[in-house]
Amino acid sequence: QRLTVDSRMPLTVRDLMALALRKWPLAFGIGRKLAARIEGYAPAVSNLIAPGARNVELVLTLGGAMAGEVFDVNTRAPLPNVALTIDGPHHGAPVKAVSGEDGRFKAERLAPGTFKIDLREDETFIVSGEPVEFTVADELETTGVQVLVTRGGTISGRVYDKDSGIGVAGVE
């Protein structure tokens, strides 16, 4: 359910759950979380909220930032125009960043927590080794994040049934 909240009015969300869930609202982890996203703030999410809860507050903060560089794993040269996907506790679509001509990149307004960097939308490079992980604290900048990449390539082969040896079509 999507809501738009005016700064002058209180938040009211009606008809969240069926009557059956009211009997033991949080005993089994049943409830809802509220999430908020707006330009200029880090995304925020509430704790689990029981149906009928009152005086629920969702506090928005400026969030944190991170800055880093992308390097070729073999030459250690900085790489420009590498498309980074940043996954973590930002409650929505992944954050995107692109390295500049000097290989540097920056992401701002990140919710506090742990993030991973992936290159799933970059058509040329892949992360060398394990995914890069970093932590962001509210209103602080995490610096020195290094992403080592290598040029991607093509993998070819087949997927087949173990017993018959016949190829299986439509595998994703």
Short mmCIF file of N, CA and C in Angstrom, two decimals:
data_model
loop_
_atom_site.label_atom_id
_atom_site.label_comp_id
_atom_site.label_asym_id
_atom_site.label_seq_id
_atom_site.Cartn_x
_atom_site.Cartn_y
_atom_site.Cartn_z
N GLN A 1 0.85 -1.17 0.00
CA GLN A 1 0.00 0.00 0.00
C GLN A 1 0.89 1.23 0.00
N ARG A 2 0.66 2.18 -0.91
CA ARG A 2 1.47 3.38 -1.05
C ARG A 2 0.71 4.57 -0.52
N LEU A 3 1.39 5.40 0.28
CA LEU A 3 0.80 6.60 0.85
C LEU A 3 1.66 7.80 0.54
N THR A 4 1.02 8.94 0.42
CA THR A 4 1.75 10.20 0.35
C THR A 4 1.34 10.98 1.58
N VAL A 5 2.31 11.44 2.36
CA VAL A 5 2.02 12.09 3.61
C VAL A 5 2.34 13.58 3.51
N ASP A 6 1.42 14.40 3.92
CA ASP A 6 1.60 15.84 3.98
C ASP A 6 2.29 16.15 5.31
N SER A 7 3.19 17.13 5.35
CA SER A 7 3.92 17.44 6.58
C SER A 7 3.02 17.92 7.70
N ARG A 8 1.79 18.36 7.39
CA ARG A 8 0.89 18.86 8.42
C ARG A 8 -0.04 17.80 8.96
N MET A 9 -0.17 16.67 8.28
CA MET A 9 -1.16 15.70 8.73
C MET A 9 -0.52 14.45 9.30
N PRO A 10 -1.18 13.83 10.28
CA PRO A 10 -0.66 12.58 10.83
C PRO A 10 -0.85 11.43 9.84
N LEU A 11 -0.06 10.42 10.01
CA LEU A 11 -0.12 9.24 9.16
C LEU A 11 -1.17 8.28 9.70
N THR A 12 -2.07 7.82 8.85
CA THR A 12 -3.04 6.81 9.21
C THR A 12 -3.09 5.79 8.09
N VAL A 13 -2.87 4.53 8.44
CA VAL A 13 -2.95 3.45 7.47
C VAL A 13 -4.07 2.53 7.95
N ARG A 14 -5.10 2.38 7.15
CA ARG A 14 -6.27 1.59 7.54
C ARG A 14 -6.27 0.21 6.87
N ASP A 15 -6.99 -0.73 7.52
CA ASP A 15 -7.24 -2.06 6.95
C ASP A 15 -5.96 -2.80 6.55
N LEU A 16 -4.97 -2.83 7.46
CA LEU A 16 -3.72 -3.51 7.15
C LEU A 16 -3.84 -5.03 7.16
N MET A 17 -4.59 -5.57 8.13
CA MET A 17 -4.61 -7.02 8.27
C MET A 17 -6.00 -7.54 8.55
N ALA A 18 -6.17 -8.81 8.30
CA ALA A 18 -7.45 -9.46 8.57
C ALA A 18 -7.65 -9.64 10.07
N LEU A 19 -8.90 -9.83 10.49
CA LEU A 19 -9.27 -9.98 11.89
C LEU A 19 -8.47 -11.09 12.57
N ALA A 20 -8.19 -12.19 11.89
CA ALA A 20 -7.47 -13.32 12.49
C ALA A 20 -6.10 -12.93 13.01
N LEU A 21 -5.47 -11.95 12.42
CA LEU A 21 -4.14 -11.55 12.85
C LEU A 21 -4.16 -10.65 14.07
N ARG A 22 -5.31 -10.12 14.43
CA ARG A 22 -5.39 -9.23 15.59
C ARG A 22 -5.26 -9.97 16.91
N LYS A 23 -5.57 -11.27 16.93
CA LYS A 23 -5.56 -12.04 18.16
C LYS A 23 -4.16 -12.14 18.77
N TRP A 24 -3.15 -12.43 17.95
CA TRP A 24 -1.76 -12.50 18.41
C TRP A 24 -0.90 -11.67 17.49
N PRO A 25 -0.95 -10.36 17.58
CA PRO A 25 -0.33 -9.52 16.55
C PRO A 25 1.17 -9.71 16.34
N LEU A 26 1.95 -9.86 17.40
CA LEU A 26 3.40 -9.98 17.19
C LEU A 26 3.97 -11.29 17.71
N ALA A 27 3.11 -12.14 18.27
CA ALA A 27 3.60 -13.38 18.87
C ALA A 27 4.36 -14.24 17.87
N PHE A 28 3.97 -14.20 16.62
CA PHE A 28 4.62 -15.02 15.60
C PHE A 28 5.29 -14.14 14.54
N GLY A 29 5.67 -12.93 14.91
CA GLY A 29 6.30 -12.03 13.96
C GLY A 29 5.33 -11.46 12.95
N ILE A 30 4.05 -11.48 13.29
CA ILE A 30 3.04 -10.96 12.38
C ILE A 30 2.87 -9.48 12.63
N GLY A 31 2.89 -8.72 11.62
CA GLY A 31 2.74 -7.27 11.72
C GLY A 31 3.19 -6.67 10.41
N ARG A 32 3.39 -5.40 10.40
CA ARG A 32 3.84 -4.70 9.20
C ARG A 32 4.98 -3.77 9.56
N LYS A 33 5.78 -3.49 8.56
CA LYS A 33 6.81 -2.46 8.68
C LYS A 33 6.42 -1.34 7.75
N LEU A 34 6.72 -0.13 8.14
CA LEU A 34 6.51 1.02 7.27
C LEU A 34 7.87 1.44 6.72
N ALA A 35 7.90 1.80 5.46
CA ALA A 35 9.13 2.28 4.84
C ALA A 35 8.85 3.63 4.19
N ALA A 36 9.85 4.50 4.21
CA ALA A 36 9.69 5.84 3.63
C ALA A 36 10.89 6.18 2.78
N ARG A 37 10.63 6.81 1.63
CA ARG A 37 11.67 7.30 0.73
C ARG A 37 11.26 8.68 0.25
N ILE A 38 12.18 9.63 0.34
CA ILE A 38 11.94 10.96 -0.18
C ILE A 38 13.28 11.61 -0.48
N GLU A 39 13.33 12.39 -1.52
CA GLU A 39 14.57 13.07 -1.94
C GLU A 39 15.16 13.86 -0.78
N GLY A 40 16.48 13.77 -0.61
CA GLY A 40 17.17 14.54 0.42
C GLY A 40 17.37 13.79 1.73
N TYR A 41 16.78 12.59 1.86
CA TYR A 41 16.92 11.79 3.08
C TYR A 41 17.29 10.36 2.70
N ALA A 42 17.87 9.66 3.66
CA ALA A 42 18.10 8.23 3.47
C ALA A 42 16.78 7.50 3.63
N PRO A 43 16.59 6.39 2.93
CA PRO A 43 15.38 5.60 3.14
C PRO A 43 15.31 5.13 4.59
N ALA A 44 14.09 4.99 5.11
CA ALA A 44 13.91 4.57 6.50
C ALA A 44 12.87 3.47 6.55
N VAL A 45 12.99 2.61 7.57
CA VAL A 45 12.01 1.55 7.79
C VAL A 45 11.76 1.42 9.28
N SER A 46 10.51 1.15 9.65
CA SER A 46 10.15 1.00 11.06
C SER A 46 10.44 -0.42 11.53
N ASN A 47 10.33 -0.61 12.84
CA ASN A 47 10.33 -1.96 13.38
C ASN A 47 8.98 -2.59 13.05
N LEU A 48 8.79 -3.85 13.40
CA LEU A 48 7.52 -4.53 13.17
C LEU A 48 6.44 -3.82 13.98
N ILE A 49 5.32 -3.50 13.33
CA ILE A 49 4.24 -2.76 13.97
C ILE A 49 3.00 -3.64 14.00
N ALA A 50 2.40 -3.76 15.17
CA ALA A 50 1.18 -4.55 15.33
C ALA A 50 -0.02 -3.76 14.83
N PRO A 51 -1.03 -4.44 14.31
CA PRO A 51 -2.25 -3.74 13.91
C PRO A 51 -2.83 -2.98 15.10
N GLY A 52 -3.30 -1.80 14.87
CA GLY A 52 -3.87 -0.98 15.93
C GLY A 52 -2.86 -0.16 16.70
N ALA A 53 -1.58 -0.28 16.36
CA ALA A 53 -0.55 0.49 17.08
C ALA A 53 -0.79 1.99 16.88
N ARG A 54 -0.49 2.76 17.90
CA ARG A 54 -0.67 4.21 17.83
C ARG A 54 0.68 4.89 18.11
N ASN A 55 0.77 6.13 17.72
CA ASN A 55 1.96 6.95 17.95
C ASN A 55 3.21 6.34 17.32
N VAL A 56 3.04 5.70 16.19
CA VAL A 56 4.16 5.13 15.45
C VAL A 56 4.94 6.29 14.82
N GLU A 57 6.23 6.26 14.95
CA GLU A 57 7.07 7.31 14.35
C GLU A 57 8.07 6.68 13.39
N LEU A 58 8.26 7.33 12.29
CA LEU A 58 9.26 6.92 11.31
C LEU A 58 10.17 8.12 11.13
N VAL A 59 11.38 8.02 11.66
CA VAL A 59 12.30 9.16 11.69
C VAL A 59 13.22 9.12 10.47
N LEU A 60 13.25 10.21 9.72
CA LEU A 60 14.12 10.32 8.56
C LEU A 60 15.43 10.99 8.95
N THR A 61 16.53 10.49 8.41
CA THR A 61 17.85 11.07 8.66
C THR A 61 18.52 11.36 7.32
N LEU A 62 19.62 12.06 7.37
CA LEU A 62 20.37 12.36 6.15
C LEU A 62 21.08 11.13 5.61
N GLY A 63 21.27 10.14 6.47
CA GLY A 63 21.95 8.92 6.05
C GLY A 63 23.46 9.11 5.98
N GLY A 64 24.13 8.15 5.40
CA GLY A 64 25.57 8.22 5.26
C GLY A 64 25.96 8.18 3.80
N ALA A 65 27.25 8.18 3.56
CA ALA A 65 27.76 8.16 2.19
C ALA A 65 28.95 7.21 2.13
N MET A 66 29.30 6.84 0.92
CA MET A 66 30.52 6.05 0.73
C MET A 66 31.20 6.51 -0.54
N ALA A 67 32.52 6.43 -0.52
CA ALA A 67 33.31 6.82 -1.69
C ALA A 67 34.37 5.75 -1.91
N GLY A 68 34.64 5.48 -3.18
CA GLY A 68 35.64 4.46 -3.48
C GLY A 68 36.20 4.61 -4.87
N GLU A 69 36.96 3.60 -5.27
CA GLU A 69 37.60 3.59 -6.58
C GLU A 69 37.50 2.20 -7.20
N VAL A 70 37.45 2.17 -8.53
CA VAL A 70 37.43 0.92 -9.27
C VAL A 70 38.79 0.75 -9.94
N PHE A 71 39.41 -0.44 -9.74
CA PHE A 71 40.73 -0.72 -10.31
C PHE A 71 40.70 -2.03 -11.10
N ASP A 72 41.51 -2.09 -12.15
CA ASP A 72 41.73 -3.34 -12.87
C ASP A 72 42.57 -4.24 -11.96
N VAL A 73 42.14 -5.47 -11.72
CA VAL A 73 42.83 -6.37 -10.80
C VAL A 73 44.24 -6.72 -11.28
N ASN A 74 44.47 -6.72 -12.60
CA ASN A 74 45.78 -7.11 -13.13
C ASN A 74 46.76 -5.95 -13.20
N THR A 75 46.30 -4.78 -13.63
CA THR A 75 47.22 -3.65 -13.82
C THR A 75 47.18 -2.64 -12.69
N ARG A 76 46.15 -2.72 -11.85
CA ARG A 76 45.89 -1.76 -10.76
C ARG A 76 45.59 -0.35 -11.28
N ALA A 77 45.29 -0.25 -12.57
CA ALA A 77 44.93 1.05 -13.16
C ALA A 77 43.48 1.38 -12.80
N PRO A 78 43.19 2.67 -12.49
CA PRO A 78 41.80 3.07 -12.24
C PRO A 78 40.97 2.92 -13.52
N LEU A 79 39.72 2.51 -13.37
CA LEU A 79 38.87 2.27 -14.54
C LEU A 79 37.67 3.22 -14.55
N PRO A 80 37.49 3.96 -15.64
CA PRO A 80 36.34 4.85 -15.77
C PRO A 80 35.10 4.13 -16.29
N ASN A 81 33.96 4.74 -16.05
CA ASN A 81 32.67 4.30 -16.63
C ASN A 81 32.26 2.87 -16.28
N VAL A 82 32.60 2.42 -15.09
CA VAL A 82 32.16 1.10 -14.64
C VAL A 82 30.85 1.29 -13.87
N ALA A 83 29.80 0.55 -14.27
CA ALA A 83 28.47 0.66 -13.65
C ALA A 83 28.40 -0.23 -12.41
N LEU A 84 28.21 0.40 -11.25
CA LEU A 84 28.15 -0.32 -9.98
C LEU A 84 26.71 -0.39 -9.49
N THR A 85 26.35 -1.53 -8.91
CA THR A 85 25.05 -1.71 -8.27
C THR A 85 25.33 -1.94 -6.79
N ILE A 86 24.70 -1.13 -5.93
CA ILE A 86 24.96 -1.19 -4.49
C ILE A 86 23.70 -1.70 -3.81
N ASP A 87 23.79 -2.91 -3.23
CA ASP A 87 22.67 -3.54 -2.54
C ASP A 87 22.86 -3.45 -1.04
N GLY A 88 21.78 -3.19 -0.31
CA GLY A 88 21.86 -3.13 1.14
C GLY A 88 20.55 -2.73 1.75
N PRO A 89 20.60 -2.18 2.96
CA PRO A 89 19.38 -1.88 3.72
C PRO A 89 18.70 -0.58 3.32
N HIS A 90 18.57 -0.30 2.04
CA HIS A 90 17.97 0.96 1.62
C HIS A 90 16.50 0.83 1.23
N HIS A 91 15.93 -0.36 1.40
CA HIS A 91 14.49 -0.55 1.30
C HIS A 91 13.91 -0.07 -0.03
N GLY A 92 14.36 -0.63 -1.07
CA GLY A 92 13.86 -0.26 -2.38
C GLY A 92 14.81 -0.71 -3.45
N ALA A 93 14.77 -0.04 -4.57
CA ALA A 93 15.65 -0.39 -5.67
C ALA A 93 17.11 -0.18 -5.28
N PRO A 94 18.01 -0.99 -5.84
CA PRO A 94 19.43 -0.82 -5.54
C PRO A 94 19.92 0.58 -5.93
N VAL A 95 20.96 1.04 -5.26
CA VAL A 95 21.58 2.32 -5.58
C VAL A 95 22.56 2.08 -6.73
N LYS A 96 22.58 3.00 -7.68
CA LYS A 96 23.48 2.88 -8.83
C LYS A 96 24.56 3.96 -8.74
N ALA A 97 25.74 3.62 -9.21
CA ALA A 97 26.84 4.58 -9.30
C ALA A 97 27.68 4.21 -10.52
N VAL A 98 28.38 5.19 -11.07
CA VAL A 98 29.28 4.96 -12.20
C VAL A 98 30.61 5.62 -11.87
N SER A 99 31.70 4.89 -12.10
CA SER A 99 33.01 5.47 -11.81
C SER A 99 33.33 6.56 -12.83
N GLY A 100 34.00 7.62 -12.33
CA GLY A 100 34.39 8.73 -13.20
C GLY A 100 35.66 8.42 -13.97
N GLU A 101 36.16 9.41 -14.69
CA GLU A 101 37.38 9.22 -15.50
C GLU A 101 38.58 8.76 -14.67
N ASP A 102 38.58 9.11 -13.38
CA ASP A 102 39.68 8.73 -12.50
C ASP A 102 39.39 7.43 -11.74
N GLY A 103 38.28 6.75 -12.08
CA GLY A 103 37.92 5.49 -11.42
C GLY A 103 37.16 5.68 -10.12
N ARG A 104 36.98 6.94 -9.69
CA ARG A 104 36.31 7.20 -8.40
C ARG A 104 34.79 7.21 -8.56
N PHE A 105 34.11 6.82 -7.49
CA PHE A 105 32.65 6.87 -7.46
C PHE A 105 32.19 7.22 -6.05
N LYS A 106 30.94 7.64 -5.94
CA LYS A 106 30.39 8.02 -4.64
C LYS A 106 28.90 7.73 -4.62
N ALA A 107 28.39 7.31 -3.48
CA ALA A 107 26.95 7.11 -3.27
C ALA A 107 26.57 7.82 -1.98
N GLU A 108 25.49 8.57 -2.02
CA GLU A 108 25.05 9.35 -0.86
C GLU A 108 23.65 8.97 -0.44
N ARG A 109 23.26 9.46 0.74
CA ARG A 109 21.92 9.22 1.29
C ARG A 109 21.63 7.73 1.44
N LEU A 110 22.61 7.00 1.96
CA LEU A 110 22.46 5.57 2.21
C LEU A 110 21.98 5.35 3.63
N ALA A 111 21.04 4.44 3.81
CA ALA A 111 20.59 4.08 5.16
C ALA A 111 21.75 3.41 5.88
N PRO A 112 21.87 3.62 7.18
CA PRO A 112 22.94 2.95 7.92
C PRO A 112 22.84 1.43 7.79
N GLY A 113 23.98 0.77 7.63
CA GLY A 113 23.99 -0.68 7.53
C GLY A 113 25.11 -1.19 6.64
N THR A 114 25.04 -2.46 6.30
CA THR A 114 26.06 -3.11 5.49
C THR A 114 25.57 -3.26 4.05
N PHE A 115 26.43 -2.98 3.11
CA PHE A 115 26.11 -3.00 1.68
C PHE A 115 27.08 -3.90 0.94
N LYS A 116 26.67 -4.33 -0.26
CA LYS A 116 27.54 -5.09 -1.17
C LYS A 116 27.50 -4.41 -2.53
N ILE A 117 28.66 -4.42 -3.19
CA ILE A 117 28.77 -3.85 -4.54
C ILE A 117 28.85 -4.98 -5.55
N ASP A 118 28.06 -4.84 -6.59
CA ASP A 118 28.02 -5.82 -7.67
C ASP A 118 28.13 -5.06 -8.99
N LEU A 119 28.49 -5.73 -10.06
CA LEU A 119 28.58 -5.11 -11.38
C LEU A 119 27.59 -5.75 -12.34
N ARG A 120 26.44 -6.18 -11.84
CA ARG A 120 25.51 -6.94 -12.69
C ARG A 120 24.97 -6.18 -13.87
N GLU A 121 25.06 -4.86 -13.88
CA GLU A 121 24.59 -4.09 -15.03
C GLU A 121 25.73 -3.59 -15.92
N ASP A 122 26.95 -3.90 -15.55
CA ASP A 122 28.09 -3.51 -16.37
C ASP A 122 28.31 -4.59 -17.42
N GLU A 123 28.47 -4.20 -18.67
CA GLU A 123 28.59 -5.17 -19.76
C GLU A 123 30.03 -5.58 -20.05
N THR A 124 31.00 -4.96 -19.38
CA THR A 124 32.40 -5.24 -19.69
C THR A 124 33.13 -5.94 -18.55
N PHE A 125 32.86 -5.53 -17.29
CA PHE A 125 33.66 -6.01 -16.16
C PHE A 125 32.83 -6.81 -15.17
N ILE A 126 33.53 -7.67 -14.40
CA ILE A 126 32.94 -8.39 -13.28
C ILE A 126 33.84 -8.17 -12.06
N VAL A 127 33.28 -8.27 -10.86
CA VAL A 127 34.06 -8.14 -9.63
C VAL A 127 35.02 -9.32 -9.56
N SER A 128 36.26 -9.04 -9.22
CA SER A 128 37.27 -10.08 -9.08
C SER A 128 37.20 -10.62 -7.65
N GLY A 129 36.91 -11.88 -7.50
CA GLY A 129 36.81 -12.48 -6.16
C GLY A 129 35.44 -12.28 -5.54
N GLU A 130 35.42 -12.18 -4.23
CA GLU A 130 34.18 -12.04 -3.47
C GLU A 130 33.58 -10.64 -3.68
N PRO A 131 32.25 -10.51 -3.53
CA PRO A 131 31.63 -9.18 -3.63
C PRO A 131 32.23 -8.23 -2.59
N VAL A 132 32.34 -6.97 -2.96
CA VAL A 132 32.89 -5.95 -2.06
C VAL A 132 31.81 -5.57 -1.06
N GLU A 133 32.16 -5.58 0.22
CA GLU A 133 31.22 -5.26 1.29
C GLU A 133 31.74 -4.07 2.08
N PHE A 134 30.84 -3.17 2.49
CA PHE A 134 31.22 -2.02 3.31
C PHE A 134 30.06 -1.64 4.21
N THR A 135 30.37 -0.88 5.26
CA THR A 135 29.36 -0.46 6.23
C THR A 135 29.27 1.06 6.25
N VAL A 136 28.05 1.56 6.36
CA VAL A 136 27.79 2.99 6.41
C VAL A 136 27.13 3.33 7.74
N ALA A 137 27.57 4.42 8.36
CA ALA A 137 26.95 4.93 9.58
C ALA A 137 26.23 6.23 9.24
N ASP A 138 25.19 6.55 10.02
CA ASP A 138 24.39 7.74 9.77
C ASP A 138 25.25 9.00 9.87
N GLU A 139 25.14 9.86 8.89
CA GLU A 139 25.80 11.16 8.80
C GLU A 139 27.32 11.08 8.77
N LEU A 140 27.86 9.92 8.35
CA LEU A 140 29.31 9.76 8.17
C LEU A 140 29.57 9.24 6.76
N GLU A 141 30.80 9.46 6.28
CA GLU A 141 31.18 8.95 4.97
C GLU A 141 32.22 7.85 5.12
N THR A 142 31.94 6.71 4.53
CA THR A 142 32.89 5.60 4.47
C THR A 142 33.73 5.81 3.23
N THR A 143 35.04 5.88 3.40
CA THR A 143 35.93 6.14 2.27
C THR A 143 36.88 4.97 2.06
N GLY A 144 37.56 4.99 0.93
CA GLY A 144 38.58 3.99 0.65
C GLY A 144 38.04 2.64 0.19
N VAL A 145 36.79 2.59 -0.24
CA VAL A 145 36.24 1.32 -0.74
C VAL A 145 36.89 1.03 -2.09
N GLN A 146 37.54 -0.11 -2.20
CA GLN A 146 38.21 -0.48 -3.45
C GLN A 146 37.49 -1.65 -4.11
N VAL A 147 37.17 -1.47 -5.37
CA VAL A 147 36.51 -2.51 -6.15
C VAL A 147 37.50 -2.97 -7.21
N LEU A 148 37.97 -4.20 -7.08
CA LEU A 148 38.90 -4.78 -8.05
C LEU A 148 38.08 -5.57 -9.06
N VAL A 149 38.28 -5.26 -10.33
CA VAL A 149 37.48 -5.90 -11.38
C VAL A 149 38.37 -6.53 -12.44
N THR A 150 37.79 -7.42 -13.20
CA THR A 150 38.47 -8.03 -14.32
C THR A 150 37.50 -8.02 -15.51
N ARG A 151 38.06 -8.05 -16.68
CA ARG A 151 37.23 -8.05 -17.88
C ARG A 151 36.44 -9.35 -17.93
N GLY A 152 35.16 -9.22 -18.23
CA GLY A 152 34.29 -10.39 -18.33
C GLY A 152 34.54 -11.16 -19.61
N GLY A 153 33.89 -12.26 -19.76
CA GLY A 153 34.06 -13.07 -20.96
C GLY A 153 32.81 -13.88 -21.22
N THR A 154 32.95 -14.82 -22.10
CA THR A 154 31.83 -15.68 -22.48
C THR A 154 32.04 -17.06 -21.90
N ILE A 155 30.96 -17.62 -21.40
CA ILE A 155 30.98 -19.01 -20.93
C ILE A 155 30.06 -19.78 -21.86
N SER A 156 30.52 -20.93 -22.32
CA SER A 156 29.65 -21.73 -23.17
C SER A 156 29.63 -23.16 -22.65
N GLY A 157 28.60 -23.88 -22.98
CA GLY A 157 28.46 -25.26 -22.53
C GLY A 157 27.03 -25.70 -22.71
N ARG A 158 26.59 -26.65 -21.88
CA ARG A 158 25.21 -27.10 -22.00
C ARG A 158 24.70 -27.54 -20.64
N VAL A 159 23.38 -27.59 -20.52
CA VAL A 159 22.70 -28.10 -19.34
C VAL A 159 21.94 -29.33 -19.79
N TYR A 160 22.14 -30.45 -19.08
CA TYR A 160 21.51 -31.68 -19.53
C TYR A 160 21.04 -32.53 -18.35
N ASP A 161 20.15 -33.48 -18.67
CA ASP A 161 19.61 -34.42 -17.70
C ASP A 161 20.68 -35.44 -17.36
N LYS A 162 20.90 -35.69 -16.07
CA LYS A 162 21.95 -36.60 -15.61
C LYS A 162 21.78 -38.02 -16.16
N ASP A 163 20.56 -38.52 -16.15
CA ASP A 163 20.34 -39.92 -16.55
C ASP A 163 20.33 -40.12 -18.06
N SER A 164 19.66 -39.23 -18.79
CA SER A 164 19.53 -39.44 -20.23
C SER A 164 20.62 -38.79 -21.05
N GLY A 165 21.27 -37.76 -20.49
CA GLY A 165 22.27 -37.03 -21.25
C GLY A 165 21.66 -36.08 -22.28
N ILE A 166 20.33 -35.96 -22.26
CA ILE A 166 19.64 -35.08 -23.20
C ILE A 166 19.62 -33.66 -22.66
N GLY A 167 19.91 -32.69 -23.55
CA GLY A 167 19.89 -31.29 -23.16
C GLY A 167 18.51 -30.86 -22.67
N VAL A 168 18.50 -29.92 -21.71
CA VAL A 168 17.25 -29.40 -21.15
C VAL A 168 17.07 -27.98 -21.65
N ALA A 169 15.99 -27.73 -22.35
CA ALA A 169 15.71 -26.41 -22.92
C ALA A 169 15.01 -25.52 -21.89
N GLY A 170 15.18 -24.20 -22.02
CA GLY A 170 14.45 -23.24 -21.21
C GLY A 170 15.00 -23.01 -19.81
N VAL A 171 16.18 -23.55 -19.50
CA VAL A 171 16.76 -23.36 -18.17
C VAL A 171 17.21 -21.93 -18.01
N GLU A 172 16.89 -21.33 -16.87
CA GLU A 172 17.32 -19.95 -16.60
C GLU A 172 18.33 -19.92 -15.48
#
